[in-house]
Amino acid sequence: MRVFERLDGGHGWDEAEAAVIETVARLAREEIAPRAAELDRTKAFPWDNIKAINALGLNGLFIPEAYGGAAMRYAVYIECARLVAAACASTGIVWSTVFHAIKPVIDFGTEAQKQRFLPQIAAGGLAALCITEPDAGSDATGMRTRFTPEGDQIRIDGGKRFISNGDVADVFLVFGKWSEISEPKAAITALLIEKGAPGLDVVRLEEKLGHRAASTAELAFDGIRVPRENLLKAPGEGLAILFAALNKSRPSVAAHALGIARAAFQAAVEYINERKQSGRRIVEFQGIQFMLADLATDLVMCERWLFHVS
């Protein structure tokens, strides 16, 4: 199967969905993939790719029509995420992170919050999901970022680490603990911060071995103050929001990984059909054929499971 051939996965794309997926496949093949190696080498943020994505209005795939998007089924987004990641892992991370961060606003935001934040994203804005801290990764209850109510404002102190899009995002969905709730799980709360907020600082960008064009930042929150209306639902309801965000973002991460895996498989197939040993193409060696069959089987199985859960 070609890297940029769309998968169906039993979803039966309708005409509009198929057209969008074919357009994304063409974008990935013709514009995004040719830039991938140079972007990873230079660690330059993929602005040209994001510009091309925004020219197609692809953020609109997950933003409701009422807020400037043209939302389609989750499975359509998943397939497009797979295609973009197959072309450029870094660009896939940048675009998928926008979905990961903004989906909770779509699901749990007030009407005023949706009117305020979603049109910006539909128009091509970037977003960041801020959960991880130096001492709180998988155990989110260990986070120390603190939200303190001060009249009609909320003060934010603390920091986050390993934040995709952290240095370029327009909107940040941040999880922390409400200062007036003592129980760790019950204290977790979510709120929104906008780019340029005083006290929001990028401490550093991480050095990485791969997908180096996708920036990963450490952030510091030094007494940031946001309006209380930036609170997503009520204080103490953040853990449920966090789990809901992960439920939608984990299949998205899987789509990203499978896009990379499919591209790697295709590169391997091309190589073993060209490489010769003892006058024979190495694809003719039975050991290589066994390996290829195993890899193909694993890929197809994982791709089918991805569409099953999406």
PDB file of C-alpha atoms in Angstrom:
ATOM      1  CA  MET A   1       0.000   0.000   0.000  1.00  0.00           C
ATOM      2  CA  ARG A   2       1.325   3.421  -0.904  1.00  0.00           C
ATOM      3  CA  VAL A   3       2.141   5.787   1.960  1.00  0.00           C
ATOM      4  CA  PHE A   4      -0.408   8.382   0.911  1.00  0.00           C
ATOM      5  CA  GLU A   5      -3.170   6.015  -0.112  1.00  0.00           C
ATOM      6  CA  ARG A   6      -6.209   6.627   2.069  1.00  0.00           C
ATOM      7  CA  LEU A   7      -7.495   3.888   4.327  1.00  0.00           C
ATOM      8  CA  ASP A   8     -11.173   3.132   4.774  1.00  0.00           C
ATOM      9  CA  GLY A   9     -11.116   1.020   7.907  1.00  0.00           C
ATOM     10  CA  GLY A  10     -14.753   0.095   7.433  1.00  0.00           C
ATOM     11  CA  HIS A  11     -15.958   3.675   7.810  1.00  0.00           C
ATOM     12  CA  GLY A  12     -17.179   4.017   4.243  1.00  0.00           C
ATOM     13  CA  TRP A  13     -16.160   7.607   3.520  1.00  0.00           C
ATOM     14  CA  ASP A  14     -18.906   9.619   1.886  1.00  0.00           C
ATOM     15  CA  GLU A  15     -18.136  11.820  -1.096  1.00  0.00           C
ATOM     16  CA  ALA A  16     -17.271  14.922   0.922  1.00  0.00           C
ATOM     17  CA  GLU A  17     -15.094  12.980   3.368  1.00  0.00           C
ATOM     18  CA  ALA A  18     -13.252  11.178   0.592  1.00  0.00           C
ATOM     19  CA  ALA A  19     -12.588  14.481  -1.156  1.00  0.00           C
ATOM     20  CA  VAL A  20     -11.081  16.007   1.981  1.00  0.00           C
ATOM     21  CA  ILE A  21      -8.894  12.968   2.632  1.00  0.00           C
ATOM     22  CA  GLU A  22      -7.661  12.906  -0.970  1.00  0.00           C
ATOM     23  CA  THR A  23      -6.838  16.615  -0.733  1.00  0.00           C
ATOM     24  CA  VAL A  24      -4.858  16.062   2.462  1.00  0.00           C
ATOM     25  CA  ALA A  25      -3.052  13.088   0.902  1.00  0.00           C
ATOM     26  CA  ARG A  26      -2.033  15.272  -2.048  1.00  0.00           C
ATOM     27  CA  LEU A  27      -0.894  18.065   0.274  1.00  0.00           C
ATOM     28  CA  ALA A  28       1.144  15.586   2.315  1.00  0.00           C
ATOM     29  CA  ARG A  29       2.734  14.026  -0.759  1.00  0.00           C
ATOM     30  CA  GLU A  30       3.451  17.155  -2.792  1.00  0.00           C
ATOM     31  CA  GLU A  31       4.199  19.873  -0.219  1.00  0.00           C
ATOM     32  CA  ILE A  32       4.820  18.472   3.250  1.00  0.00           C
ATOM     33  CA  ALA A  33       6.937  15.372   2.547  1.00  0.00           C
ATOM     34  CA  PRO A  34       9.552  17.146   0.358  1.00  0.00           C
ATOM     35  CA  ARG A  35      10.381  19.511   3.221  1.00  0.00           C
ATOM     36  CA  ALA A  36      10.549  16.941   6.019  1.00  0.00           C
ATOM     37  CA  ALA A  37      14.250  15.964   5.985  1.00  0.00           C
ATOM     38  CA  GLU A  38      15.488  19.551   5.800  1.00  0.00           C
ATOM     39  CA  LEU A  39      13.161  20.650   8.593  1.00  0.00           C
ATOM     40  CA  ASP A  40      14.405  17.894  10.874  1.00  0.00           C
ATOM     41  CA  ARG A  41      18.009  18.683  10.013  1.00  0.00           C
ATOM     42  CA  THR A  42      17.678  22.402  10.718  1.00  0.00           C
ATOM     43  CA  LYS A  43      15.141  22.118  13.573  1.00  0.00           C
ATOM     44  CA  ALA A  44      13.203  24.959  11.935  1.00  0.00           C
ATOM     45  CA  PHE A  45       9.538  25.174  12.901  1.00  0.00           C
ATOM     46  CA  PRO A  46       7.433  24.042   9.888  1.00  0.00           C
ATOM     47  CA  TRP A  47       5.705  27.345   9.246  1.00  0.00           C
ATOM     48  CA  ASP A  48       5.346  26.718   5.503  1.00  0.00           C
ATOM     49  CA  ASN A  49       3.591  23.426   6.197  1.00  0.00           C
ATOM     50  CA  ILE A  50       1.280  25.016   8.751  1.00  0.00           C
ATOM     51  CA  LYS A  51       0.525  27.779   6.245  1.00  0.00           C
ATOM     52  CA  ALA A  52      -0.379  25.133   3.664  1.00  0.00           C
ATOM     53  CA  ILE A  53      -2.564  23.292   6.187  1.00  0.00           C
ATOM     54  CA  ASN A  54      -4.330  26.521   7.078  1.00  0.00           C
ATOM     55  CA  ALA A  55      -4.834  27.395   3.404  1.00  0.00           C
ATOM     56  CA  LEU A  56      -7.024  24.277   3.231  1.00  0.00           C
ATOM     57  CA  GLY A  57      -8.779  25.194   6.471  1.00  0.00           C
ATOM     58  CA  LEU A  58      -7.899  21.857   8.050  1.00  0.00           C
ATOM     59  CA  ASN A  59      -8.400  23.059  11.617  1.00  0.00           C
ATOM     60  CA  GLY A  60     -12.015  23.298  10.577  1.00  0.00           C
ATOM     61  CA  LEU A  61     -12.174  19.492  10.475  1.00  0.00           C
ATOM     62  CA  PHE A  62     -12.722  19.512  14.232  1.00  0.00           C
ATOM     63  CA  ILE A  63     -14.277  22.973  14.814  1.00  0.00           C
ATOM     64  CA  PRO A  64     -18.100  23.137  14.624  1.00  0.00           C
ATOM     65  CA  GLU A  65     -19.637  25.151  11.812  1.00  0.00           C
ATOM     66  CA  ALA A  66     -21.142  27.650  14.265  1.00  0.00           C
ATOM     67  CA  TYR A  67     -17.617  28.789  15.165  1.00  0.00           C
ATOM     68  CA  GLY A  68     -16.078  28.977  11.717  1.00  0.00           C
ATOM     69  CA  GLY A  69     -15.266  25.325  11.059  1.00  0.00           C
ATOM     70  CA  ALA A  70     -16.792  22.518   9.053  1.00  0.00           C
ATOM     71  CA  ALA A  71     -16.436  19.635  11.484  1.00  0.00           C
ATOM     72  CA  MET A  72     -16.456  16.092  10.140  1.00  0.00           C
ATOM     73  CA  ARG A  73     -16.402  12.740  11.871  1.00  0.00           C
ATOM     74  CA  TYR A  74     -13.564  12.020  14.265  1.00  0.00           C
ATOM     75  CA  ALA A  75     -12.429   9.199  11.969  1.00  0.00           C
ATOM     76  CA  VAL A  76     -11.822  11.713   9.156  1.00  0.00           C
ATOM     77  CA  TYR A  77      -9.533  13.749  11.391  1.00  0.00           C
ATOM     78  CA  ILE A  78      -7.737  10.544  12.457  1.00  0.00           C
ATOM     79  CA  GLU A  79      -7.075   9.549   8.839  1.00  0.00           C
ATOM     80  CA  CYS A  80      -5.833  13.043   7.971  1.00  0.00           C
ATOM     81  CA  ALA A  81      -3.557  13.046  11.026  1.00  0.00           C
ATOM     82  CA  ARG A  82      -2.091   9.735   9.846  1.00  0.00           C
ATOM     83  CA  LEU A  83      -1.419  11.123   6.379  1.00  0.00           C
ATOM     84  CA  VAL A  84       0.238  14.322   7.628  1.00  0.00           C
ATOM     85  CA  ALA A  85       2.448  12.368  10.053  1.00  0.00           C
ATOM     86  CA  ALA A  86       3.489   9.966   7.292  1.00  0.00           C
ATOM     87  CA  ALA A  87       4.797  12.957   5.351  1.00  0.00           C
ATOM     88  CA  CYS A  88       6.477  14.793   8.238  1.00  0.00           C
ATOM     89  CA  ALA A  89       6.474  13.618  11.844  1.00  0.00           C
ATOM     90  CA  SER A  90       7.089  17.132  13.153  1.00  0.00           C
ATOM     91  CA  THR A  91       4.230  18.699  11.213  1.00  0.00           C
ATOM     92  CA  GLY A  92       1.987  15.875  12.359  1.00  0.00           C
ATOM     93  CA  ILE A  93       2.756  16.677  15.994  1.00  0.00           C
ATOM     94  CA  VAL A  94       2.130  20.388  15.552  1.00  0.00           C
ATOM     95  CA  TRP A  95      -1.238  19.934  13.873  1.00  0.00           C
ATOM     96  CA  SER A  96      -2.460  17.089  16.097  1.00  0.00           C
ATOM     97  CA  THR A  97      -1.576  19.055  19.224  1.00  0.00           C
ATOM     98  CA  VAL A  98      -3.992  21.776  18.160  1.00  0.00           C
ATOM     99  CA  PHE A  99      -6.768  19.178  18.182  1.00  0.00           C
ATOM    100  CA  HIS A 100      -5.634  17.709  21.522  1.00  0.00           C
ATOM    101  CA  ALA A 101      -5.701  21.099  23.213  1.00  0.00           C
ATOM    102  CA  ILE A 102      -8.888  22.525  21.748  1.00  0.00           C
ATOM    103  CA  LYS A 103     -11.189  19.473  21.859  1.00  0.00           C
ATOM    104  CA  PRO A 104     -11.973  19.991  25.577  1.00  0.00           C
ATOM    105  CA  VAL A 105     -13.062  23.548  24.808  1.00  0.00           C
ATOM    106  CA  ILE A 106     -15.414  22.180  22.152  1.00  0.00           C
ATOM    107  CA  ASP A 107     -16.773  19.570  24.570  1.00  0.00           C
ATOM    108  CA  PHE A 108     -16.866  21.477  27.863  1.00  0.00           C
ATOM    109  CA  GLY A 109     -16.552  25.196  27.116  1.00  0.00           C
ATOM    110  CA  THR A 110     -19.303  27.706  27.727  1.00  0.00           C
ATOM    111  CA  GLU A 111     -20.902  29.374  24.750  1.00  0.00           C
ATOM    112  CA  ALA A 112     -18.915  32.536  25.513  1.00  0.00           C
ATOM    113  CA  GLN A 113     -15.660  30.551  25.607  1.00  0.00           C
ATOM    114  CA  LYS A 114     -16.444  28.849  22.326  1.00  0.00           C
ATOM    115  CA  GLN A 115     -17.258  32.166  20.669  1.00  0.00           C
ATOM    116  CA  ARG A 116     -14.024  33.609  22.012  1.00  0.00           C
ATOM    117  CA  PHE A 117     -11.521  30.836  21.270  1.00  0.00           C
ATOM    118  CA  LEU A 118     -12.817  28.523  18.539  1.00  0.00           C
ATOM    119  CA  PRO A 119     -12.979  30.993  15.607  1.00  0.00           C
ATOM    120  CA  GLN A 120      -9.315  31.807  16.206  1.00  0.00           C
ATOM    121  CA  ILE A 121      -8.394  28.135  15.920  1.00  0.00           C
ATOM    122  CA  ALA A 122     -10.654  27.590  12.911  1.00  0.00           C
ATOM    123  CA  ALA A 123      -8.811  30.425  11.182  1.00  0.00           C
ATOM    124  CA  GLY A 124      -5.477  28.658  11.695  1.00  0.00           C
ATOM    125  CA  GLY A 125      -4.460  29.389  15.273  1.00  0.00           C
ATOM    126  CA  LEU A 126      -2.170  27.057  17.205  1.00  0.00           C
ATOM    127  CA  ALA A 127      -2.860  25.563  20.616  1.00  0.00           C
ATOM    128  CA  ALA A 128      -0.968  23.726  23.351  1.00  0.00           C
ATOM    129  CA  LEU A 129      -2.073  21.171  25.937  1.00  0.00           C
ATOM    130  CA  CYS A 130      -0.247  21.741  29.228  1.00  0.00           C
ATOM    131  CA  ILE A 131      -0.328  18.784  31.619  1.00  0.00           C
ATOM    132  CA  THR A 132       3.177  17.419  32.288  1.00  0.00           C
ATOM    133  CA  GLU A 133       5.476  18.845  34.969  1.00  0.00           C
ATOM    134  CA  PRO A 134       8.985  17.849  36.106  1.00  0.00           C
ATOM    135  CA  ASP A 135       7.539  15.729  38.937  1.00  0.00           C
ATOM    136  CA  ALA A 136       4.142  14.916  37.430  1.00  0.00           C
ATOM    137  CA  GLY A 137       3.922  12.968  34.197  1.00  0.00           C
ATOM    138  CA  SER A 138       1.723   9.887  34.150  1.00  0.00           C
ATOM    139  CA  ASP A 139       0.611  10.727  37.691  1.00  0.00           C
ATOM    140  CA  ALA A 140      -1.211  13.959  36.979  1.00  0.00           C
ATOM    141  CA  THR A 141      -2.270  14.237  40.628  1.00  0.00           C
ATOM    142  CA  GLY A 142       1.309  15.187  41.439  1.00  0.00           C
ATOM    143  CA  MET A 143       1.145  18.450  39.498  1.00  0.00           C
ATOM    144  CA  ARG A 144       2.099  21.569  41.436  1.00  0.00           C
ATOM    145  CA  THR A 145       0.895  24.366  39.184  1.00  0.00           C
ATOM    146  CA  ARG A 146      -1.426  26.395  41.378  1.00  0.00           C
ATOM    147  CA  PHE A 147      -4.578  28.370  40.560  1.00  0.00           C
ATOM    148  CA  THR A 148      -5.441  30.981  43.186  1.00  0.00           C
ATOM    149  CA  PRO A 149      -8.704  32.972  42.961  1.00  0.00           C
ATOM    150  CA  GLU A 150      -8.270  36.713  43.388  1.00  0.00           C
ATOM    151  CA  GLY A 151     -11.621  38.406  42.993  1.00  0.00           C
ATOM    152  CA  ASP A 152     -12.740  38.161  39.388  1.00  0.00           C
ATOM    153  CA  GLN A 153      -9.297  36.886  38.348  1.00  0.00           C
ATOM    154  CA  ILE A 154      -7.263  33.718  38.790  1.00  0.00           C
ATOM    155  CA  ARG A 155      -3.540  33.810  39.533  1.00  0.00           C
ATOM    156  CA  ILE A 156      -1.405  31.032  38.006  1.00  0.00           C
ATOM    157  CA  ASP A 157       1.951  29.981  39.462  1.00  0.00           C
ATOM    158  CA  GLY A 158       4.079  27.015  38.471  1.00  0.00           C
ATOM    159  CA  GLY A 159       5.292  25.537  35.226  1.00  0.00           C
ATOM    160  CA  LYS A 160       4.993  22.779  32.653  1.00  0.00           C
ATOM    161  CA  ARG A 161       7.507  20.641  30.769  1.00  0.00           C
ATOM    162  CA  PHE A 162       7.524  18.805  27.411  1.00  0.00           C
ATOM    163  CA  ILE A 163       4.791  21.027  25.983  1.00  0.00           C
ATOM    164  CA  SER A 164       4.310  20.641  22.228  1.00  0.00           C
ATOM    165  CA  ASN A 165       3.712  24.015  20.527  1.00  0.00           C
ATOM    166  CA  GLY A 166       4.610  25.672  23.831  1.00  0.00           C
ATOM    167  CA  ASP A 167       6.561  28.502  22.237  1.00  0.00           C
ATOM    168  CA  VAL A 168       4.182  29.185  19.335  1.00  0.00           C
ATOM    169  CA  ALA A 169       0.669  28.540  20.632  1.00  0.00           C
ATOM    170  CA  ASP A 170      -2.042  31.163  20.567  1.00  0.00           C
ATOM    171  CA  VAL A 171      -4.136  29.352  23.182  1.00  0.00           C
ATOM    172  CA  PHE A 172      -2.952  27.184  26.098  1.00  0.00           C
ATOM    173  CA  LEU A 173      -5.176  24.695  27.909  1.00  0.00           C
ATOM    174  CA  VAL A 174      -3.518  24.397  31.319  1.00  0.00           C
ATOM    175  CA  PHE A 175      -4.202  21.953  34.143  1.00  0.00           C
ATOM    176  CA  GLY A 176      -3.340  22.830  37.735  1.00  0.00           C
ATOM    177  CA  LYS A 177      -4.642  22.638  41.287  1.00  0.00           C
ATOM    178  CA  TRP A 178      -7.222  24.943  42.812  1.00  0.00           C
ATOM    179  CA  SER A 179      -5.695  26.503  45.911  1.00  0.00           C
ATOM    180  CA  GLU A 180      -8.864  26.222  48.002  1.00  0.00           C
ATOM    181  CA  ILE A 181      -9.233  22.440  47.523  1.00  0.00           C
ATOM    182  CA  SER A 182      -6.841  20.275  49.551  1.00  0.00           C
ATOM    183  CA  GLU A 183      -7.490  16.794  48.129  1.00  0.00           C
ATOM    184  CA  PRO A 184      -5.055  16.270  45.202  1.00  0.00           C
ATOM    185  CA  LYS A 185      -7.453  14.688  42.699  1.00  0.00           C
ATOM    186  CA  ALA A 186     -10.370  16.914  43.593  1.00  0.00           C
ATOM    187  CA  ALA A 187      -8.213  20.038  43.225  1.00  0.00           C
ATOM    188  CA  ILE A 188      -7.303  19.502  39.564  1.00  0.00           C
ATOM    189  CA  THR A 189      -8.769  22.287  37.459  1.00  0.00           C
ATOM    190  CA  ALA A 190      -8.491  23.445  33.833  1.00  0.00           C
ATOM    191  CA  LEU A 191      -8.312  26.935  32.395  1.00  0.00           C
ATOM    192  CA  LEU A 192      -7.265  28.807  29.275  1.00  0.00           C
ATOM    193  CA  ILE A 193      -4.372  31.208  28.827  1.00  0.00           C
ATOM    194  CA  GLU A 194      -3.826  33.341  25.741  1.00  0.00           C
ATOM    195  CA  LYS A 195      -0.534  34.049  24.021  1.00  0.00           C
ATOM    196  CA  GLY A 196       1.302  37.053  25.387  1.00  0.00           C
ATOM    197  CA  ALA A 197      -0.129  36.871  28.894  1.00  0.00           C
ATOM    198  CA  PRO A 198       2.267  38.677  31.288  1.00  0.00           C
ATOM    199  CA  GLY A 199       4.160  36.080  33.310  1.00  0.00           C
ATOM    200  CA  LEU A 200       3.985  33.353  30.653  1.00  0.00           C
ATOM    201  CA  ASP A 201       7.599  32.553  29.805  1.00  0.00           C
ATOM    202  CA  VAL A 202       9.317  29.972  27.622  1.00  0.00           C
ATOM    203  CA  VAL A 203      12.184  28.666  29.755  1.00  0.00           C
ATOM    204  CA  ARG A 204      13.791  26.558  27.049  1.00  0.00           C
ATOM    205  CA  LEU A 205      13.186  24.319  24.045  1.00  0.00           C
ATOM    206  CA  GLU A 206      14.051  20.644  24.356  1.00  0.00           C
ATOM    207  CA  GLU A 207      16.820  18.999  22.339  1.00  0.00           C
ATOM    208  CA  LYS A 208      15.479  15.852  20.667  1.00  0.00           C
ATOM    209  CA  LEU A 209      16.661  12.940  18.550  1.00  0.00           C
ATOM    210  CA  GLY A 210      13.670  13.046  16.186  1.00  0.00           C
ATOM    211  CA  HIS A 211      10.790  15.273  15.053  1.00  0.00           C
ATOM    212  CA  ARG A 212      13.069  18.187  15.826  1.00  0.00           C
ATOM    213  CA  ALA A 213      11.056  20.709  13.829  1.00  0.00           C
ATOM    214  CA  ALA A 214       8.155  20.344  16.255  1.00  0.00           C
ATOM    215  CA  SER A 215       9.035  22.560  19.194  1.00  0.00           C
ATOM    216  CA  THR A 216       8.747  21.114  22.689  1.00  0.00           C
ATOM    217  CA  ALA A 217       8.968  23.738  25.413  1.00  0.00           C
ATOM    218  CA  GLU A 218       9.350  24.145  29.127  1.00  0.00           C
ATOM    219  CA  LEU A 219       7.028  26.884  30.356  1.00  0.00           C
ATOM    220  CA  ALA A 220       6.994  29.012  33.505  1.00  0.00           C
ATOM    221  CA  PHE A 221       3.872  30.652  34.921  1.00  0.00           C
ATOM    222  CA  ASP A 222       4.969  33.544  37.094  1.00  0.00           C
ATOM    223  CA  GLY A 223       1.884  35.109  38.607  1.00  0.00           C
ATOM    224  CA  ILE A 224      -0.138  35.077  35.391  1.00  0.00           C
ATOM    225  CA  ARG A 225      -3.600  36.532  35.914  1.00  0.00           C
ATOM    226  CA  VAL A 226      -6.515  35.564  33.713  1.00  0.00           C
ATOM    227  CA  PRO A 227     -10.214  36.423  33.962  1.00  0.00           C
ATOM    228  CA  ARG A 228     -12.291  33.935  35.907  1.00  0.00           C
ATOM    229  CA  GLU A 229     -14.280  33.300  32.731  1.00  0.00           C
ATOM    230  CA  ASN A 230     -11.174  31.497  31.402  1.00  0.00           C
ATOM    231  CA  LEU A 231     -11.989  28.648  33.805  1.00  0.00           C
ATOM    232  CA  LEU A 232     -13.131  25.543  31.957  1.00  0.00           C
ATOM    233  CA  LYS A 233     -16.119  24.285  33.954  1.00  0.00           C
ATOM    234  CA  ALA A 234     -15.859  24.613  37.749  1.00  0.00           C
ATOM    235  CA  PRO A 235     -12.882  24.369  40.100  1.00  0.00           C
ATOM    236  CA  GLY A 236     -12.133  20.730  40.812  1.00  0.00           C
ATOM    237  CA  GLU A 237     -13.638  19.380  37.588  1.00  0.00           C
ATOM    238  CA  GLY A 238     -10.310  19.261  35.781  1.00  0.00           C
ATOM    239  CA  LEU A 239      -9.562  15.567  36.216  1.00  0.00           C
ATOM    240  CA  ALA A 240     -12.679  14.540  34.289  1.00  0.00           C
ATOM    241  CA  ILE A 241     -11.755  17.032  31.558  1.00  0.00           C
ATOM    242  CA  LEU A 242      -8.204  15.675  31.467  1.00  0.00           C
ATOM    243  CA  PHE A 243      -9.406  12.089  31.044  1.00  0.00           C
ATOM    244  CA  ALA A 244     -11.827  13.128  28.317  1.00  0.00           C
ATOM    245  CA  ALA A 245      -9.003  14.948  26.530  1.00  0.00           C
ATOM    246  CA  LEU A 246      -6.781  11.870  26.716  1.00  0.00           C
ATOM    247  CA  ASN A 247      -9.553   9.606  25.441  1.00  0.00           C
ATOM    248  CA  LYS A 248      -9.634  11.616  22.214  1.00  0.00           C
ATOM    249  CA  SER A 249      -5.950  12.444  21.933  1.00  0.00           C
ATOM    250  CA  ARG A 250      -4.543   8.931  22.436  1.00  0.00           C
ATOM    251  CA  PRO A 251      -6.042   7.527  19.177  1.00  0.00           C
ATOM    252  CA  SER A 252      -4.712  10.684  17.539  1.00  0.00           C
ATOM    253  CA  VAL A 253      -1.223   9.877  18.841  1.00  0.00           C
ATOM    254  CA  ALA A 254      -1.656   6.336  17.510  1.00  0.00           C
ATOM    255  CA  ALA A 255      -2.578   7.734  14.091  1.00  0.00           C
ATOM    256  CA  HIS A 256       0.600   9.804  14.163  1.00  0.00           C
ATOM    257  CA  ALA A 257       2.723   6.777  15.069  1.00  0.00           C
ATOM    258  CA  LEU A 258       1.102   4.645  12.386  1.00  0.00           C
ATOM    259  CA  GLY A 259       1.673   7.323   9.770  1.00  0.00           C
ATOM    260  CA  ILE A 260       5.380   7.233  10.611  1.00  0.00           C
ATOM    261  CA  ALA A 261       5.383   3.434  10.648  1.00  0.00           C
ATOM    262  CA  ARG A 262       3.692   3.207   7.246  1.00  0.00           C
ATOM    263  CA  ALA A 263       6.195   5.659   5.760  1.00  0.00           C
ATOM    264  CA  ALA A 264       9.101   3.700   7.263  1.00  0.00           C
ATOM    265  CA  PHE A 265       7.676   0.456   5.887  1.00  0.00           C
ATOM    266  CA  GLN A 266       7.359   1.948   2.421  1.00  0.00           C
ATOM    267  CA  ALA A 267      10.942   3.205   2.562  1.00  0.00           C
ATOM    268  CA  ALA A 268      12.089  -0.278   3.611  1.00  0.00           C
ATOM    269  CA  VAL A 269      10.198  -1.907   0.725  1.00  0.00           C
ATOM    270  CA  GLU A 270      11.780   0.470  -1.760  1.00  0.00           C
ATOM    271  CA  TYR A 271      15.248  -0.198  -0.327  1.00  0.00           C
ATOM    272  CA  ILE A 272      15.067  -3.994  -0.343  1.00  0.00           C
ATOM    273  CA  ASN A 273      13.870  -3.919  -3.948  1.00  0.00           C
ATOM    274  CA  GLU A 274      16.932  -1.877  -4.952  1.00  0.00           C
ATOM    275  CA  ARG A 275      19.693  -3.282  -2.717  1.00  0.00           C
ATOM    276  CA  LYS A 276      21.570  -6.234  -4.145  1.00  0.00           C
ATOM    277  CA  GLN A 277      23.706  -8.841  -2.443  1.00  0.00           C
ATOM    278  CA  SER A 278      25.570 -11.600  -4.302  1.00  0.00           C
ATOM    279  CA  GLY A 279      23.870 -10.494  -7.502  1.00  0.00           C
ATOM    280  CA  ARG A 280      20.341 -10.773  -6.118  1.00  0.00           C
ATOM    281  CA  ARG A 281      17.915  -8.207  -4.792  1.00  0.00           C
ATOM    282  CA  ILE A 282      17.680  -8.757  -1.056  1.00  0.00           C
ATOM    283  CA  VAL A 283      13.882  -8.898  -1.297  1.00  0.00           C
ATOM    284  CA  GLU A 284      14.444 -12.336  -2.829  1.00  0.00           C
ATOM    285  CA  PHE A 285      16.009 -13.672   0.387  1.00  0.00           C
ATOM    286  CA  GLN A 286      13.527 -15.669   2.412  1.00  0.00           C
ATOM    287  CA  GLY A 287      14.618 -14.176   5.745  1.00  0.00           C
ATOM    288  CA  ILE A 288      13.874 -10.675   4.443  1.00  0.00           C
ATOM    289  CA  GLN A 289      10.511 -11.856   3.107  1.00  0.00           C
ATOM    290  CA  PHE A 290       9.575 -13.269   6.522  1.00  0.00           C
ATOM    291  CA  MET A 291      10.474  -9.986   8.166  1.00  0.00           C
ATOM    292  CA  LEU A 292       8.526  -7.987   5.587  1.00  0.00           C
ATOM    293  CA  ALA A 293       5.453 -10.175   6.031  1.00  0.00           C
ATOM    294  CA  ASP A 294       5.559  -9.782   9.805  1.00  0.00           C
ATOM    295  CA  LEU A 295       5.879  -6.001   9.541  1.00  0.00           C
ATOM    296  CA  ALA A 296       3.042  -5.757   7.024  1.00  0.00           C
ATOM    297  CA  THR A 297       0.813  -7.894   9.245  1.00  0.00           C
ATOM    298  CA  ASP A 298       1.507  -5.765  12.314  1.00  0.00           C
ATOM    299  CA  LEU A 299       0.816  -2.571  10.404  1.00  0.00           C
ATOM    300  CA  VAL A 300      -2.488  -3.729   8.985  1.00  0.00           C
ATOM    301  CA  MET A 301      -3.609  -5.053  12.368  1.00  0.00           C
ATOM    302  CA  CYS A 302      -2.754  -1.779  14.126  1.00  0.00           C
ATOM    303  CA  GLU A 303      -4.397   0.315  11.428  1.00  0.00           C
ATOM    304  CA  ARG A 304      -7.598  -1.706  11.713  1.00  0.00           C
ATOM    305  CA  TRP A 305      -7.606  -1.319  15.484  1.00  0.00           C
ATOM    306  CA  LEU A 306      -7.090   2.423  15.126  1.00  0.00           C
ATOM    307  CA  PHE A 307     -10.181   2.761  12.965  1.00  0.00           C
ATOM    308  CA  HIS A 308     -12.098   0.445  15.284  1.00  0.00           C
ATOM    309  CA  VAL A 309     -11.584   2.778  18.242  1.00  0.00           C
ATOM    310  CA  SER A 310     -12.123   5.934  16.211  1.00  0.00           C
TER     311      SER A 310
END
